CSV table of C-alpha atoms in Angstrom, one decimal:
chain,number,residue,atom,x,y,z
M,114,UNK,CA,-2.3,115.1,125.3
M,115,UNK,CA,-2.8,112.5,128.0
M,116,UNK,CA,0.1,111.3,130.2
M,117,UNK,CA,-0.1,107.8,128.8
M,118,UNK,CA,0.2,109.1,125.2
M,119,UNK,CA,3.0,111.3,126.3
M,120,UNK,CA,4.8,108.3,127.9
M,121,UNK,CA,4.4,106.3,124.7
M,122,UNK,CA,5.6,109.2,122.5
M,123,UNK,CA,8.7,109.8,124.7
M,124,UNK,CA,9.5,106.1,124.9
M,125,UNK,CA,9.2,105.8,121.1
M,126,UNK,CA,11.3,108.9,120.5
M,127,UNK,CA,14.0,107.6,122.9
M,128,UNK,CA,14.1,104.2,121.2
M,129,UNK,CA,14.3,105.9,117.8
M,130,UNK,CA,17.1,108.2,118.9
M,131,UNK,CA,19.0,105.3,120.3
M,132,UNK,CA,18.7,103.4,117.0
M,133,UNK,CA,19.8,106.5,115.0
M,134,UNK,CA,22.8,107.2,117.2
M,135,UNK,CA,23.9,103.5,116.9
M,136,UNK,CA,23.6,103.6,113.2
M,137,UNK,CA,25.6,106.9,113.1
M,138,UNK,CA,28.3,105.5,115.2
M,139,UNK,CA,28.5,102.3,113.2
M,140,UNK,CA,28.7,104.3,109.9
M,141,UNK,CA,30.9,107.2,110.9
M,142,UNK,CA,33.0,106.3,114.0
M,143,UNK,CA,33.7,102.6,113.6
M,144,UNK,CA,36.7,102.8,111.3
M,145,UNK,CA,38.1,106.2,112.5
M,146,UNK,CA,40.5,107.2,115.2
M,147,UNK,CA,38.9,108.4,118.4
M,148,UNK,CA,37.2,111.8,118.0
M,149,UNK,CA,38.2,114.6,120.4
M,150,UNK,CA,34.9,116.3,121.3
M,151,UNK,CA,36.5,118.4,124.0
M,152,UNK,CA,40.3,118.0,123.6
M,153,UNK,CA,42.0,116.6,126.7
M,154,UNK,CA,38.6,116.0,128.4
M,155,UNK,CA,36.1,114.1,126.2
M,156,UNK,CA,36.8,111.7,123.4
M,157,UNK,CA,34.5,109.4,121.5
M,158,UNK,CA,35.6,106.0,120.2
M,159,UNK,CA,33.7,103.2,118.8
M,160,UNK,CA,32.9,100.3,121.1
M,161,UNK,CA,30.4,97.5,121.1
M,162,UNK,CA,28.7,95.9,124.1
M,163,UNK,CA,28.4,92.1,123.3
M,164,UNK,CA,26.5,91.5,126.5
M,165,UNK,CA,23.4,93.0,128.0
M,166,UNK,CA,23.0,96.1,130.1
M,167,UNK,CA,26.2,97.4,131.6
M,168,UNK,CA,28.1,94.7,129.7
M,169,UNK,CA,26.8,91.8,131.8
M,170,UNK,CA,27.1,88.3,130.4
M,171,UNK,CA,29.8,89.2,127.8
M,172,UNK,CA,30.4,86.4,125.5
M,173,UNK,CA,27.4,84.4,126.7
M,174,UNK,CA,26.9,83.5,123.1
M,175,UNK,CA,23.1,83.3,123.2
M,176,UNK,CA,22.1,86.8,122.1
M,177,UNK,CA,18.8,85.3,120.8
M,178,UNK,CA,17.7,84.7,124.4
M,179,UNK,CA,18.4,88.3,125.4
M,180,UNK,CA,16.5,89.6,122.3
M,181,UNK,CA,13.5,87.4,123.1
M,182,UNK,CA,13.5,88.6,126.7
M,183,UNK,CA,13.5,92.2,125.5
M,184,UNK,CA,10.7,91.6,123.0
M,185,UNK,CA,8.6,90.2,125.9
M,186,UNK,CA,9.6,92.7,128.6
M,187,UNK,CA,8.9,95.9,126.7
M,188,UNK,CA,5.2,95.1,125.9
M,189,UNK,CA,4.8,93.9,129.5
M,190,UNK,CA,6.2,97.1,130.9
M,191,UNK,CA,4.0,99.2,128.6
M,192,UNK,CA,0.9,97.1,129.5
M,193,UNK,CA,1.6,97.5,133.2
M,194,UNK,CA,2.0,101.3,132.8
M,195,UNK,CA,-1.1,101.6,130.7
M,196,UNK,CA,-3.2,99.6,133.3
M,197,UNK,CA,-1.8,101.3,136.4
M,198,UNK,CA,-4.3,103.4,138.2
M,199,UNK,CA,-4.0,107.2,137.7
M,200,UNK,CA,-2.8,109.0,140.8
M,201,UNK,CA,-4.9,111.7,142.3
Protein backbone atom coordinates (compact mmCIF):
# COMPACT_ATOMS: atom_id res chain seq x y z
CA UNK A 1 0.00 0.00 0.00
CA UNK A 2 1.38 3.41 -0.94
CA UNK A 3 2.02 6.12 1.61
CA UNK A 4 -0.71 8.30 0.16
CA UNK A 5 -3.32 5.56 0.37
CA UNK A 6 -2.17 4.82 3.93
CA UNK A 7 -2.56 8.50 4.80
CA UNK A 8 -6.12 8.58 3.47
CA UNK A 9 -6.97 5.31 5.24
CA UNK A 10 -5.60 6.53 8.57
CA UNK A 11 -7.30 9.92 8.22
CA UNK A 12 -10.61 8.25 7.35
CA UNK A 13 -10.32 5.80 10.23
CA UNK A 14 -9.51 8.64 12.63
CA UNK A 15 -12.52 10.66 11.47
CA UNK A 16 -14.76 7.59 11.74
CA UNK A 17 -13.49 6.78 15.24
CA UNK A 18 -14.07 10.40 16.26
CA UNK A 19 -17.69 10.25 15.08
CA UNK A 20 -18.28 6.89 16.77
CA UNK A 21 -16.93 8.05 20.14
CA UNK A 22 -19.02 11.24 19.95
CA UNK A 23 -22.14 9.21 19.21
CA UNK A 24 -21.32 6.84 22.10
CA UNK A 25 -20.78 9.70 24.52
CA UNK A 26 -23.99 11.40 23.46
CA UNK A 27 -26.01 8.19 23.83
CA UNK A 28 -24.42 6.70 26.95
CA UNK A 29 -22.68 9.38 29.00
CA UNK A 30 -24.83 12.48 28.44
CA UNK A 31 -27.51 11.80 31.07
CA UNK A 32 -25.35 9.89 33.56
CA UNK A 33 -23.29 10.88 36.51
CA UNK A 34 -19.55 11.04 35.80
CA UNK A 35 -17.98 7.63 35.17
CA UNK A 36 -14.96 6.72 37.32
CA UNK A 37 -12.56 5.02 34.89
CA UNK A 38 -9.71 4.89 37.42
CA UNK A 39 -11.24 5.91 40.76
CA UNK A 40 -9.60 8.94 42.28
CA UNK A 41 -7.55 9.59 39.15
CA UNK A 42 -9.57 9.52 35.89
CA UNK A 43 -13.25 10.39 35.50
CA UNK A 44 -15.32 10.82 32.35
CA UNK A 45 -18.15 13.29 32.21
CA UNK A 46 -20.17 14.58 29.31
CA UNK A 47 -19.26 17.98 27.94
CA UNK A 48 -19.81 19.80 24.67
CA UNK A 49 -17.52 22.26 22.95
CA UNK A 50 -19.72 24.96 21.43
CA UNK A 51 -16.76 26.66 19.79
CA UNK A 52 -14.00 25.45 17.53
CA UNK A 53 -10.68 23.82 18.39
CA UNK A 54 -9.68 24.17 22.07
CA UNK A 55 -12.98 25.92 22.77
CA UNK A 56 -12.10 29.10 20.88
CA UNK A 57 -14.98 31.40 19.91
CA UNK A 58 -17.45 29.94 22.40
CA UNK A 59 -20.90 31.31 21.75
CA UNK A 60 -19.91 32.96 18.47
CA UNK A 61 -23.30 31.82 17.20
CA UNK A 62 -22.30 31.24 13.58
CA UNK A 63 -21.44 27.55 13.61
CA UNK A 64 -22.31 27.38 9.92
CA UNK A 65 -19.25 29.46 9.11
CA UNK A 66 -16.98 27.07 11.02
CA UNK A 67 -18.56 24.06 9.29
CA UNK A 68 -18.08 25.66 5.91
CA UNK A 69 -14.44 26.41 6.70
CA UNK A 70 -13.93 22.76 7.69
CA UNK A 71 -15.60 21.50 4.54
CA UNK A 72 -13.21 23.63 2.47
CA UNK A 73 -10.07 23.07 4.56
CA UNK A 74 -10.10 19.27 4.62
CA UNK A 75 -10.13 18.77 0.84
CA UNK A 76 -7.47 21.48 0.47
CA UNK A 77 -5.19 19.75 2.99
CA UNK A 78 -5.70 16.35 1.33
CA UNK A 79 -5.03 17.89 -2.09
CA UNK A 80 -1.83 19.54 -0.86
CA UNK A 81 -0.67 16.27 0.65
CA UNK A 82 -1.50 14.33 -2.50
CA UNK A 83 0.37 16.78 -4.77
CA UNK A 84 3.42 17.19 -2.52
CA UNK A 85 6.61 15.76 -4.00
CA UNK A 86 7.68 12.45 -2.53
CA UNK A 87 10.84 12.66 -0.45
CA UNK A 88 13.91 10.68 -1.42
